[in-house]
mmCIF file of C-alpha atoms in Angstrom:
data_model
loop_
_atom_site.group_PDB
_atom_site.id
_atom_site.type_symbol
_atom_site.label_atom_id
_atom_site.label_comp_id
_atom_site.label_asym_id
_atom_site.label_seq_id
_atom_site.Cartn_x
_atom_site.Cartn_y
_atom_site.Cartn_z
ATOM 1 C CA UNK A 1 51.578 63.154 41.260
ATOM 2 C CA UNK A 2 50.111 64.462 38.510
ATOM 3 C CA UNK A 3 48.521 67.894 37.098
ATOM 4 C CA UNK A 4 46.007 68.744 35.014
ATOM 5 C CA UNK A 5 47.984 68.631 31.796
ATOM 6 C CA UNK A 6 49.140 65.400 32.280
ATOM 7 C CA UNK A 7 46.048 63.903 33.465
ATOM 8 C CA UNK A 8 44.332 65.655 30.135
ATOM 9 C CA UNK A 9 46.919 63.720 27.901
ATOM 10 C CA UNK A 10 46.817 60.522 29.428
ATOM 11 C CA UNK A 11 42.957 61.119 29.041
ATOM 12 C CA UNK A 12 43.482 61.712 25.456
ATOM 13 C CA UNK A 13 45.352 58.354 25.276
ATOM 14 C CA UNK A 14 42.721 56.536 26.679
ATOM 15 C CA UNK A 15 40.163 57.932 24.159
ATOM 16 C CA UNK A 16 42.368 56.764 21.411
ATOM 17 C CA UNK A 17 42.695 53.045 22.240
ATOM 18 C CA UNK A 18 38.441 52.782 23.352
ATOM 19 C CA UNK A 19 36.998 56.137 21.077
ATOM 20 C CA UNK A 20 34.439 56.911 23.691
ATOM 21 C CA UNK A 21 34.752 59.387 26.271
ATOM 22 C CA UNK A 22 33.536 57.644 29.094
ATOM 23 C CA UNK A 23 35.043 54.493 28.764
ATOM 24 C CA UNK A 24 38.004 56.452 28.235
ATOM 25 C CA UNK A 25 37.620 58.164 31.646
ATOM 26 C CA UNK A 26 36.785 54.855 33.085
ATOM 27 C CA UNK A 27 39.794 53.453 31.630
ATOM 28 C CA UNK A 28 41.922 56.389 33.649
ATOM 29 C CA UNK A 29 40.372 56.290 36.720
ATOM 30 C CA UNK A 30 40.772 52.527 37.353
ATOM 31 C CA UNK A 31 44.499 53.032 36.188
ATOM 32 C CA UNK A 32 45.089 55.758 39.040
ATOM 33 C CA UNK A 33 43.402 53.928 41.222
ATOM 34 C CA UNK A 34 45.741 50.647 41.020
ATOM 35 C CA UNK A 35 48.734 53.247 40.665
ATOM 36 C CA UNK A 36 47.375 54.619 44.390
ATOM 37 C CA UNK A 37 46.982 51.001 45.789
ATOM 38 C CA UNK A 38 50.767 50.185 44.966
ATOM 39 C CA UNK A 39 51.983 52.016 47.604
ATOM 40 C CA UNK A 40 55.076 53.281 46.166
ATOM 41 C CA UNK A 41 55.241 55.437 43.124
ATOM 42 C CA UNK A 42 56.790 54.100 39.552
ATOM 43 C CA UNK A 43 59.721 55.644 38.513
ATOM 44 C CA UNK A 44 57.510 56.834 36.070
ATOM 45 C CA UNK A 45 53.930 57.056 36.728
ATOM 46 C CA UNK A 46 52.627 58.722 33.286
ATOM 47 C CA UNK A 47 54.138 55.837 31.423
ATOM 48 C CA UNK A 48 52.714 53.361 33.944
ATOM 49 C CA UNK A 49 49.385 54.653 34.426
ATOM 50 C CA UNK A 50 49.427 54.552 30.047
ATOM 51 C CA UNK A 51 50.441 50.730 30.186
ATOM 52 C CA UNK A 52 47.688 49.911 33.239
ATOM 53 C CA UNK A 53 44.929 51.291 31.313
ATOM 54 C CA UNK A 54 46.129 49.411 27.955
ATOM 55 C CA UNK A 55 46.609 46.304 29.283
ATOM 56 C CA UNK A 56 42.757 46.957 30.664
ATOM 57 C CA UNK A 57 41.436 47.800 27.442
ATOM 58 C CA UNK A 58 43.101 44.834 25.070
ATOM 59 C CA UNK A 59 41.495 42.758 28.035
ATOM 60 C CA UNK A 60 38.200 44.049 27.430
ATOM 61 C CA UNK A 61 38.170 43.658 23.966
ATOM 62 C CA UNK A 62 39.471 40.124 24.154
ATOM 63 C CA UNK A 63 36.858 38.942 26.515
ATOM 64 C CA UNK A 64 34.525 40.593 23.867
ATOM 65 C CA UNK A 65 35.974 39.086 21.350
ATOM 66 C CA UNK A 66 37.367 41.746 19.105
ATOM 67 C CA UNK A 67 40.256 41.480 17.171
ATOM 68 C CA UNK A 68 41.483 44.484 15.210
ATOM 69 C CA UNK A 69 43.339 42.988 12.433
ATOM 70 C CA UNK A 70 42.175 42.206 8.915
ATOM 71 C CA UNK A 71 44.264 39.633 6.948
ATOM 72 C CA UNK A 72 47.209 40.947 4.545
ATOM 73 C CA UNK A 73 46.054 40.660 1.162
ATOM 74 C CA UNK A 74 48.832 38.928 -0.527
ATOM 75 C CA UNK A 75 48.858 40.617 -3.677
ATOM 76 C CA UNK A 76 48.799 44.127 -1.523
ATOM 77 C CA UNK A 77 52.071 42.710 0.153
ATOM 78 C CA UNK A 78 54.214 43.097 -3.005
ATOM 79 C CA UNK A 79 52.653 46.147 -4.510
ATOM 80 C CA UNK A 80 52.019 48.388 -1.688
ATOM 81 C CA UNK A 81 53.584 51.534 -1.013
ATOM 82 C CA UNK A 82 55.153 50.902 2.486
ATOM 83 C CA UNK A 83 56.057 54.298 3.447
ATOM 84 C CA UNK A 84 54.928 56.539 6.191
ATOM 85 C CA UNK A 85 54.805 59.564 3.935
ATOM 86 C CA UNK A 86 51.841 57.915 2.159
ATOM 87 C CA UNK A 87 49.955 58.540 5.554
ATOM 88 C CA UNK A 88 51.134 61.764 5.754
ATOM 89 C CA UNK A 89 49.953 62.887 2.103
ATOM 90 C CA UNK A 90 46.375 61.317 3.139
ATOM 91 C CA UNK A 91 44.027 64.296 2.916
ATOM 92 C CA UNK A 92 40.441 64.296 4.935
ATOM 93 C CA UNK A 93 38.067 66.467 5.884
ATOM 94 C CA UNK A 94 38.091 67.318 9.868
ATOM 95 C CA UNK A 95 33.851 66.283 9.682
ATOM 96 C CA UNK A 96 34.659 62.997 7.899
ATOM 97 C CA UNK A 97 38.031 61.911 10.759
ATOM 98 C CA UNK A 98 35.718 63.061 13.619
ATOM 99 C CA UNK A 99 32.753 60.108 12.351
ATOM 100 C CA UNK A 100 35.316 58.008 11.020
ATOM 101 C CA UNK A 101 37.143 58.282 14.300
ATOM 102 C CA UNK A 102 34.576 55.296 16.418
ATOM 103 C CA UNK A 103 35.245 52.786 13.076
ATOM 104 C CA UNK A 104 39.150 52.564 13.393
ATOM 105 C CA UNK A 105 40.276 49.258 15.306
ATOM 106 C CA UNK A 106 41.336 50.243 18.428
ATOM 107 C CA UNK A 107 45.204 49.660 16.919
ATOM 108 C CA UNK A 108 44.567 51.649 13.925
ATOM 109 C CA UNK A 109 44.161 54.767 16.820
ATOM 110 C CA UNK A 110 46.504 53.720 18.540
ATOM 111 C CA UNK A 111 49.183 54.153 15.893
ATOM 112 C CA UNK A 112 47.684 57.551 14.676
ATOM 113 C CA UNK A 113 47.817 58.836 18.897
ATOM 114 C CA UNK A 114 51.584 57.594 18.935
ATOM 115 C CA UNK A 115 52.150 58.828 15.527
ATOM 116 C CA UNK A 116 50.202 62.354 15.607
ATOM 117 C CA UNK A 117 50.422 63.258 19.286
ATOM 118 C CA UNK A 118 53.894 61.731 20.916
ATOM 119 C CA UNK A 119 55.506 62.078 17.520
ATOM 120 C CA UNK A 120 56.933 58.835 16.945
ATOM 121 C CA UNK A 121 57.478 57.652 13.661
ATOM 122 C CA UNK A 122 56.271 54.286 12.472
ATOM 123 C CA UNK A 123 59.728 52.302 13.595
ATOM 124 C CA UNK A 124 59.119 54.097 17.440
ATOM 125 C CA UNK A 125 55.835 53.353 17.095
ATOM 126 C CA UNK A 126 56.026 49.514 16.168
ATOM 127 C CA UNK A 127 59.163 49.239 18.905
ATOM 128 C CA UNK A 128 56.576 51.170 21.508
ATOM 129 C CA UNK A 129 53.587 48.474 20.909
ATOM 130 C CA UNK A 130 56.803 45.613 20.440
ATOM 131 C CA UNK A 131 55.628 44.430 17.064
ATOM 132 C CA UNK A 132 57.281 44.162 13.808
ATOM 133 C CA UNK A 133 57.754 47.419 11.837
ATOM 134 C CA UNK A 134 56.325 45.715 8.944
ATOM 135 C CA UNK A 135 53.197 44.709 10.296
ATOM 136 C CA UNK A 136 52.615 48.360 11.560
ATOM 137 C CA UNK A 137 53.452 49.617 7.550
ATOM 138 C CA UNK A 138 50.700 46.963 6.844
ATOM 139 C CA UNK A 139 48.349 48.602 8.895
ATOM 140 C CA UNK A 140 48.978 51.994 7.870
ATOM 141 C CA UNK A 141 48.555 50.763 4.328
ATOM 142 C CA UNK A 142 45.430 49.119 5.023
ATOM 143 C CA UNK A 143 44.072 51.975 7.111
ATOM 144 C CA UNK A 144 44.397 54.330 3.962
ATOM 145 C CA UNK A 145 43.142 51.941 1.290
ATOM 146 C CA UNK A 146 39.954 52.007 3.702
ATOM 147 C CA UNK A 147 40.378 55.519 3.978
ATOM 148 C CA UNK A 148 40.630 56.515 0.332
ATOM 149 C CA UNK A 149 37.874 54.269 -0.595
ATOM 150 C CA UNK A 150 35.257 55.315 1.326
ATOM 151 C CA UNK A 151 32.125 56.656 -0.550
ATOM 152 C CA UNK A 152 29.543 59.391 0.070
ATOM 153 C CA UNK A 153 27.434 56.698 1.098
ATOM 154 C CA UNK A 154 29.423 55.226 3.789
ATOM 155 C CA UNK A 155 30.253 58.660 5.198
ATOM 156 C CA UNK A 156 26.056 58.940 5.289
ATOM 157 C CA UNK A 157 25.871 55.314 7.118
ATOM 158 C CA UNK A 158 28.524 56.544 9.953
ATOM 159 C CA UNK A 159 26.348 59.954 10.192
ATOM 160 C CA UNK A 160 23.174 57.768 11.252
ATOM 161 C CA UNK A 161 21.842 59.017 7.856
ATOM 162 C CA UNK A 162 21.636 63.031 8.575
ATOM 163 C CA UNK B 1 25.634 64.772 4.822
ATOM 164 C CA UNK B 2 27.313 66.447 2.047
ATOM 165 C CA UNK B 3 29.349 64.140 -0.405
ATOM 166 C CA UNK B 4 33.197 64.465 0.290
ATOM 167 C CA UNK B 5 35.100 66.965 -1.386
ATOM 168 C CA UNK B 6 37.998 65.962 -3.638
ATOM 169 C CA UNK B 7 40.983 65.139 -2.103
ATOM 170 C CA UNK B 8 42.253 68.687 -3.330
ATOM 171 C CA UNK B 9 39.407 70.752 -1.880
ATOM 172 C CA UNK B 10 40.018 73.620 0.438
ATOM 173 C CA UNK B 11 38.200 71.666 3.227
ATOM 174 C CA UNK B 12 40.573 68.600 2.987
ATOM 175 C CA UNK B 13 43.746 68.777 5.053
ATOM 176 C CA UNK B 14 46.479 66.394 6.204
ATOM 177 C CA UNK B 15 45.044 63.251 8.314
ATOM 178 C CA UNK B 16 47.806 64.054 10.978
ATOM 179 C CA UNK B 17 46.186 67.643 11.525
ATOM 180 C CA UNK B 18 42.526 65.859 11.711
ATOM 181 C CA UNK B 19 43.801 63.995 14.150
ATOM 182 C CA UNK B 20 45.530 66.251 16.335
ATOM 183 C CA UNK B 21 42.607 68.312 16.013
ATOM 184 C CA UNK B 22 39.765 65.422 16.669
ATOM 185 C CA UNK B 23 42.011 64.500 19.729
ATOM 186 C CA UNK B 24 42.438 67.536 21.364
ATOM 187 C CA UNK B 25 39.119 67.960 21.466
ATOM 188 C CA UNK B 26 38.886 65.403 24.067
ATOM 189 C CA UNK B 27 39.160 67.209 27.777
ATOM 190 C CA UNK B 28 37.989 66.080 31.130
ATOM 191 C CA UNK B 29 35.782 68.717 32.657
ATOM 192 C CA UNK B 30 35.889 70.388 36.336
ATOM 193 C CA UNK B 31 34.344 67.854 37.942
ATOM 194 C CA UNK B 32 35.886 64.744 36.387
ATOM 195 C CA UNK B 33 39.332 66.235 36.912
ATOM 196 C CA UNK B 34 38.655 67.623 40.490
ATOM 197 C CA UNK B 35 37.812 63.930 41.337
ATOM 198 C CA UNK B 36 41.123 62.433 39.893
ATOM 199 C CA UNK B 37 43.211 65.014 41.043
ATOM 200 C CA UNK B 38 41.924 64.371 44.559
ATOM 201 C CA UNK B 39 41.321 60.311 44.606
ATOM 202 C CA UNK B 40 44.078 59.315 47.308
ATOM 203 C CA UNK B 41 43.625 62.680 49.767
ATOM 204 C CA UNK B 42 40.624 61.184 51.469
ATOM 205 C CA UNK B 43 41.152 60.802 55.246
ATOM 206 C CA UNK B 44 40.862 57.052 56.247
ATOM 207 C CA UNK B 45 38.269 56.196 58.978
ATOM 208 C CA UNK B 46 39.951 55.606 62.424
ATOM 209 C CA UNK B 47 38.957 53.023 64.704
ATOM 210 C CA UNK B 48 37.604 54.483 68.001
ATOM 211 C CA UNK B 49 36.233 51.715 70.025
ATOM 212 C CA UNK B 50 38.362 50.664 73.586
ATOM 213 C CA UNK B 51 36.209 49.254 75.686
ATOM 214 C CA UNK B 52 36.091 45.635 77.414
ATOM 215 C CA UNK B 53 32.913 45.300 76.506
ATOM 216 C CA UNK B 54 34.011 45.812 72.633
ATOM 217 C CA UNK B 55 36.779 43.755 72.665
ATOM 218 C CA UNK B 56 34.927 40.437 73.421
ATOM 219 C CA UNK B 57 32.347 41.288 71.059
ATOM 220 C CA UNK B 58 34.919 41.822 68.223
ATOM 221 C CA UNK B 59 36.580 38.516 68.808
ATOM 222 C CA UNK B 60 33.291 37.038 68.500
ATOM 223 C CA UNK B 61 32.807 38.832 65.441
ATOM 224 C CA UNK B 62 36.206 37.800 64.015
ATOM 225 C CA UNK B 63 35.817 34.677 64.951
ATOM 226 C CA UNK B 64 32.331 34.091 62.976
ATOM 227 C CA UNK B 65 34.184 36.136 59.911
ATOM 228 C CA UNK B 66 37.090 33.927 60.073
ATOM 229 C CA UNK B 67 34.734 30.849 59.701
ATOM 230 C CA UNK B 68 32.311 32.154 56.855
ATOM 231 C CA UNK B 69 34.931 33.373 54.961
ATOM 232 C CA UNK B 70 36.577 29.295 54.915
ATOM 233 C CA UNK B 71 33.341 28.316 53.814
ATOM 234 C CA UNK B 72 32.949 30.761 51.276
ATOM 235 C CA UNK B 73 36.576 29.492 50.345
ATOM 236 C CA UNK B 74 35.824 26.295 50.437
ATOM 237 C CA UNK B 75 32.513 26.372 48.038
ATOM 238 C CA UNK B 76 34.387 28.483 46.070
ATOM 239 C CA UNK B 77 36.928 25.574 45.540
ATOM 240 C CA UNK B 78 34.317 23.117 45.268
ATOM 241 C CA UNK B 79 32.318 25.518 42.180
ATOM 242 C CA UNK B 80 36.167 26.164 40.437
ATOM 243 C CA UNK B 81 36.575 22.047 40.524
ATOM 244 C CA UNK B 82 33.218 21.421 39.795
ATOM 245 C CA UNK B 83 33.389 23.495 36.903
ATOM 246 C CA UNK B 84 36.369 22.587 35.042
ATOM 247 C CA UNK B 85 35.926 22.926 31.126
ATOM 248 C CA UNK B 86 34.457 20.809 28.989
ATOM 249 C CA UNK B 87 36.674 19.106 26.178
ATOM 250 C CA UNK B 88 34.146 21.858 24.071
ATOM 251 C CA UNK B 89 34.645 24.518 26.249
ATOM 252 C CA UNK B 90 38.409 24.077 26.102
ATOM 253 C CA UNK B 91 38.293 24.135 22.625
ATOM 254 C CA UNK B 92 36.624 26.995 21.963
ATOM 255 C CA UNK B 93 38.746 29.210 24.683
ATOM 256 C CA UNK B 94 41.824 28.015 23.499
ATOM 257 C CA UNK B 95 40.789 28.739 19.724
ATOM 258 C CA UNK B 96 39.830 32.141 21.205
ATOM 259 C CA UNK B 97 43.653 32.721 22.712
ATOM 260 C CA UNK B 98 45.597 31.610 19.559
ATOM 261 C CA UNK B 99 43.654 33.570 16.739
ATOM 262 C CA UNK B 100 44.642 36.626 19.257
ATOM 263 C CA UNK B 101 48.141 35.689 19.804
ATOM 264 C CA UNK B 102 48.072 35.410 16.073
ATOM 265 C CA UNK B 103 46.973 38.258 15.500
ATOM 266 C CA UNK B 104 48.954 40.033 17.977
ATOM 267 C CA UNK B 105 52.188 38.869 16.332
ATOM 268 C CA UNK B 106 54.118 39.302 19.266
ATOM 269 C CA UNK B 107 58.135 39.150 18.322
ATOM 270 C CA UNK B 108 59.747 36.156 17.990
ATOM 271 C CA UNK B 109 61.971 35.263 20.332
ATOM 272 C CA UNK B 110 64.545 33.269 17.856
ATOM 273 C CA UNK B 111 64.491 33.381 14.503
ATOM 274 C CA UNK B 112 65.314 29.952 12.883
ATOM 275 C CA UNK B 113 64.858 28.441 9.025
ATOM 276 C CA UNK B 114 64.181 24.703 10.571
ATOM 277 C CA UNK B 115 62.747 23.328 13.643
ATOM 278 C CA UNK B 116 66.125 21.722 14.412
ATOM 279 C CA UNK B 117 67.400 24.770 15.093
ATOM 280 C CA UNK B 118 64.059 25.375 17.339
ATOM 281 C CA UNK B 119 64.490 22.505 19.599
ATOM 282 C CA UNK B 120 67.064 23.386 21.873
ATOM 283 C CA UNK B 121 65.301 26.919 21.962
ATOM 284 C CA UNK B 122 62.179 25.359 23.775
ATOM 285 C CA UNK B 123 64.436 23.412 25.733
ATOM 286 C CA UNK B 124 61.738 24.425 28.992
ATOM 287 C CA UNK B 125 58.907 22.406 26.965
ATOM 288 C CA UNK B 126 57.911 18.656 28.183
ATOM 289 C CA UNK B 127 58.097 17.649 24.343
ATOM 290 C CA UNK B 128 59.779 18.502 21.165
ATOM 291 C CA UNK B 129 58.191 20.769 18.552
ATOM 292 C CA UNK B 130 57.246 19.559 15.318
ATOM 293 C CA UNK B 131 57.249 20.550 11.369
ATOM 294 C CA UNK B 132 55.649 19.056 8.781
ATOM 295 C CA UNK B 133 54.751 20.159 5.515
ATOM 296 C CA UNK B 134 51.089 20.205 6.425
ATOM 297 C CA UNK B 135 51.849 23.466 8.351
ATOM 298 C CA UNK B 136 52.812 25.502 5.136
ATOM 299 C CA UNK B 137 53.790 23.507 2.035
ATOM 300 C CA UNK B 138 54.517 27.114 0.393
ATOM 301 C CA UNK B 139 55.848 29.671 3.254
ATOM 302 C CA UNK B 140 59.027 29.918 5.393
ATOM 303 C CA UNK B 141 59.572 28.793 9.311
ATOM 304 C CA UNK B 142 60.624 32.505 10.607
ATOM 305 C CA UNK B 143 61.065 31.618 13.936
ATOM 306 C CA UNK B 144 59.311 30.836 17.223
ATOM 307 C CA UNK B 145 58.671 32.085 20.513
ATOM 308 C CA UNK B 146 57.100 30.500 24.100
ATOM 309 C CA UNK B 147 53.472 30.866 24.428
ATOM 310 C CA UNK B 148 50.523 29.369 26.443
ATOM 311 C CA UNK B 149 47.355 27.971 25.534
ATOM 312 C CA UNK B 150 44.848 28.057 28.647
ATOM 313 C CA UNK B 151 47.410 28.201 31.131
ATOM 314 C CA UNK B 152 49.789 25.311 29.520
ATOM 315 C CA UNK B 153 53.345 26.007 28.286
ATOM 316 C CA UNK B 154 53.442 26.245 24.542
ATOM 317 C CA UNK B 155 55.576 26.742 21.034
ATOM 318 C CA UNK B 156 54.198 29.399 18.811
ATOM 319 C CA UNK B 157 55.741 28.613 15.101
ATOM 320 C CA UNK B 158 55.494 31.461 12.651
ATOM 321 C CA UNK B 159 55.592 30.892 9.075
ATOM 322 C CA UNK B 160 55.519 33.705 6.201
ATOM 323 C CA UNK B 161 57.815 35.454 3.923
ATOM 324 C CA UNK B 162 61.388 36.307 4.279
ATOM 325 C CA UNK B 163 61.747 39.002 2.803
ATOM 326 C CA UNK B 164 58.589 40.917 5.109
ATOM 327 C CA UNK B 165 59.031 38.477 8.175
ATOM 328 C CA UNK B 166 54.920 38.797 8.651
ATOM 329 C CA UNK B 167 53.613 35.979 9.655
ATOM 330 C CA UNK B 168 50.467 34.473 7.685
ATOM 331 C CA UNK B 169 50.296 31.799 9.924
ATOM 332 C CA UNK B 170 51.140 30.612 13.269
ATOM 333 C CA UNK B 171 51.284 27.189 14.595
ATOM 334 C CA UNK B 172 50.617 26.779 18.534
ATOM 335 C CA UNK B 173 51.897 23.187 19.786
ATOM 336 C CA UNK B 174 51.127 21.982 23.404
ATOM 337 C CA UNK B 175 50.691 18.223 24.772
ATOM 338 C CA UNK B 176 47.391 16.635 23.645
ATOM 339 C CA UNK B 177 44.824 16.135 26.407
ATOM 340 C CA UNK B 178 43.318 12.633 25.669
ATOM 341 C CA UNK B 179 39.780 13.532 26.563
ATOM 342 C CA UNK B 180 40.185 16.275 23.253
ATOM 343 C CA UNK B 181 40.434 12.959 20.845
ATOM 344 C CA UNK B 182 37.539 12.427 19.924
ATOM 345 C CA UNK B 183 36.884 16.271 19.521
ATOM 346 C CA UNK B 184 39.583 17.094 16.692
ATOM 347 C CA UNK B 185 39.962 17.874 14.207
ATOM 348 C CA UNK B 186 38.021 21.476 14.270
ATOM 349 C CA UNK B 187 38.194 23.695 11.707
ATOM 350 C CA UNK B 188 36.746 27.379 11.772
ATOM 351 C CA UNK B 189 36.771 30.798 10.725
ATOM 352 C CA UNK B 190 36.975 33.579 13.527
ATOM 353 C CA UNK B 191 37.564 37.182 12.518
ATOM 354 C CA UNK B 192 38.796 36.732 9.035
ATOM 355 C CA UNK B 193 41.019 34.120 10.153
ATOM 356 C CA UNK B 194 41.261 30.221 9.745
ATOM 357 C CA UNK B 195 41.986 27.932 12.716
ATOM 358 C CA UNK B 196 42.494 24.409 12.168
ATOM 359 C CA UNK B 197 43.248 22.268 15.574
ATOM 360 C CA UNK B 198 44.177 18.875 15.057
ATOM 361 C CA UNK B 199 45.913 16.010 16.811
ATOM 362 C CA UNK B 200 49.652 14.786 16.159
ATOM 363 C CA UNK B 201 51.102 11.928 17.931
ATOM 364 C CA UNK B 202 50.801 13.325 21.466
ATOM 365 C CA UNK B 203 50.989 16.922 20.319
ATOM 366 C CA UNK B 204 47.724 19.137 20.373
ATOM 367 C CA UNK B 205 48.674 21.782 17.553
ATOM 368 C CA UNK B 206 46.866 24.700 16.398
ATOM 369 C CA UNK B 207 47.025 26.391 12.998
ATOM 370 C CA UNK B 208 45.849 29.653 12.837
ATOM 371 C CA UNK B 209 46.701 30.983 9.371
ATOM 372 C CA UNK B 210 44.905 34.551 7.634
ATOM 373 C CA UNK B 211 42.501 33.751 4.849
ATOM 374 C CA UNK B 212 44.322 34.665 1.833
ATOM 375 C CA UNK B 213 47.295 32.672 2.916
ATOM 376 C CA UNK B 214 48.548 29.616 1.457
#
C-alpha cells in the first residue's frame, strides 16, 4: 500500500505534530495498524493514515492536558501585520529552528509542516485543520513575535546550557 | 552557545528553508521501515486440531470462557456504575472539555447577531439557549454551533469581534444537573484562559473567555 517515500513523509508528519522521533514513529505505526484492521482500503490511505495518527496525538495531549493556544492580545489584534509574507521574511539560523523546533505547540508545527512541506498557503492551511483563517494569521503572528524576541539567553536555556 | 547573529547575517536564512531542512532530516531507518513495510504479510496461525477427543475438550473450554468473560462483564458494569463522577469530578472534566473546545475554535455552524436567530438552529436541544449581558457586555454574538459537554448535547455561543470573527469567548450551555447546585459557581484559570461555570434557571452554562478579553 505504501512505499518507502510515502511512509518517510507521513513519518515526517508525525514528527511535526509530537517533535520527537519516537513518538512520531509510534504515532505511524498504530495508524497503519488500524488502517490494516479495517479490512478494506480508504480511497485514500496516505490522507487517512495522516488523520488516524492526528486524531491520536490531539488525544494524547488532551488527556495530558495541553493546550497549544495562548490568548490574542487585544491590542496585537488591531496592529498586527496579518500577512503570510511576514512569515516568510522571518530569518533564523538552521542551529537556532532545530532547538527551537521541541518548544513550538504542536499547532504552531503543524502549520509550518502544511505550510513548508505540502505547500499550502495559510487559507489551505486553516481550511485543512477547519478553523478560521484568522485565527491561523493569529498564530503565525504570535509564533514570530516569539520568534523575533528570543534572546541569547533563551537560545542557551533550550541548549541545556552548552 | 554562540549569541544569534543579526537577522542579516550570512548564517540566517528564511524560516521556511529551516524548516524544510530541520524536517527532512527526520527518516525512519532500515529496520523501522522494514517492519512497517511488512506489518500485515505475516501468515496467520491455522488451527490443526480434529480429533474427538479435542472437540469435547474445546466446548468445555468455551464454555468456561463464555462464563468468565460475563463475569468479567458484569464487574465491569458494576465498577463503571459504581464509579460514576462526582459532582467535583464532573466539574473539573467538563471544565477540561470546554477550555479545549474553546480553544479549538471549531467553525461555527450558523452565524447569527442574536440568540433569536439561534433558537430554531438548536432546534435538536431539550431547552432553549440563552443571552444575557453577563456573557459579554462589550463583544458581539458571532454565531453558534452543537457541542457536548461529557457526553450531553450542548450550544457553544461564540462572542468576539466582527470585523476578525475570533472568538474571545465561548459560552457552553447544557441542562443543569441538580446535584451541581451547591457546587457553582466555579471560577478558574486553566492555560491562560478564564472559565467561569455558573447556574441559570435550569441551564448549566460555561464561560470560557481568554484573559485579555473583556
Amino acid at each position: 500500500m505504501f512505499d518507502a517515500d510515502i511512509l518517510n513523509q507521513l513519518y515526517r508528519y508525525a514528527y511535526a505534530l509530537c517533535a520527537n522521533e519516537a513518538d512520531a514513529y509510534d504515532l505511524l505505526q498504530n495508524a497503519i495498524e488500524k488502517l490494516l484492521r479495517r479490512g478494506h482500503a480508504p480511497q485514500s490511505p496516505g490522507a487517512y493514515v495522516r488523520t488516524m495518527m492526528r486524531n491520536a496525538y490531539i488525544d494524547q495531549i488532551r488527556h495530558q492536558g495541553r493546550y497549544p493556544m495562548e490568548p490574542i492580545d487585544e491590542a496585537d489584534l488591531t496592529a498586527m501585520d496579518i500577512d503570510e509574507r511576514s512569515l516568510e521574511q522571518t530569518l533564523i539560523t538552521q542551529d537556532q529552528l532545530d532547538h527551537l523546533w521541541a518548544y513550538l505547540t504542536p499547532v504552531e508545527r503543524e502549520v509550518l509542516f502544511l505550510w513548508v512541506v505540502d505547500g499550502l498557503s495559510m487559507g489551505q492551511v486553516a481550511a485543512h485543520m477547519d478553523r478560521p483563517r484568522g485565527t491561523i494569521l493569529s498564530l503565525v503572528h504570535r509564533m514570530r513575535k516569539r520568534i523575533n524576541s528570543l534572546s541569547p539567553e533563551m537560545f542557551q536555556a533550550m541548549d541545556g546550557g552548552a | 552557545m554562540a549569541p544569534p547573529p543579526p537577522p542579516n547575517s550570512p548564517k540566517s536564512i528564511p524560516i521556511k528553508a529551516a524548516v524544510n531542512n530541520h524536517i527532512a532530516q527526520c527518516q525512519l531507518s532500515e529496520k523501522q521501515l522494514h517492519h512497517l513495510l511488512t506489518m500485515g504479510t505475516q501468515p496467520a496461525a491455522s488451527a490443526v486440531y480434529t480429533s474427538a477427543i479435542y472437540r469435547g475438550r474445546r466446548r468445555t473450554y468455551l464454555q468456561a470462557v463464555t462464563l468468565a468473560a460475563c463475569f468479567a462483564f458484569a464487574m465491569f458494569i458494576g465498577f463503571l456504575v459504581g464509579q460514576a463522577p462526582s459532582p467535583t469530578e464532573y466539574l473539573d472534566r467538563a471544565i477540561e472539555e470546554t477550555v479545549h473546545n474553546h480553544l479549538l475554535q471549531m467553525p461555527l455552524e450558523v452565524k447569527a447577531g442574536t440568540v433569536e436567530q439561534l433558537k430554531s438552529y438548536f432546534h435538536r436541544l431539550d431547552f432553549a439557549p440563552v443571552d444575557t449581558a453577563l456573557f459579554s457586555p462589550s463583544l458581539d454574538l458571532l454565531g453558534g454551533r452543537y457541542c457536548s459537554i461529557q457526553g450531553q448535547a450542548a450550544a457553544q455561543l461564540r462572542y468576539g469581534t466582527q470585523a476578525t470573527q475570533d472568538g474571545a469567548i465561548t459560552v457552553f450551555q447544557v441542562p443543569l444537573d441538580k446535584r451541581l447546585q451547591n457546587h457553582l459557581p466555579v471560577k478558574r484559570i486553566i492555560d491562560g484562559v478564564q472559565v467561569e461555570v455558573m447556574s441559570l434557571g435550569e441551564l448549566m452554562v460555561v464561560r470560557v473567555m481568554d484573559t485579555t478579553s473583556r
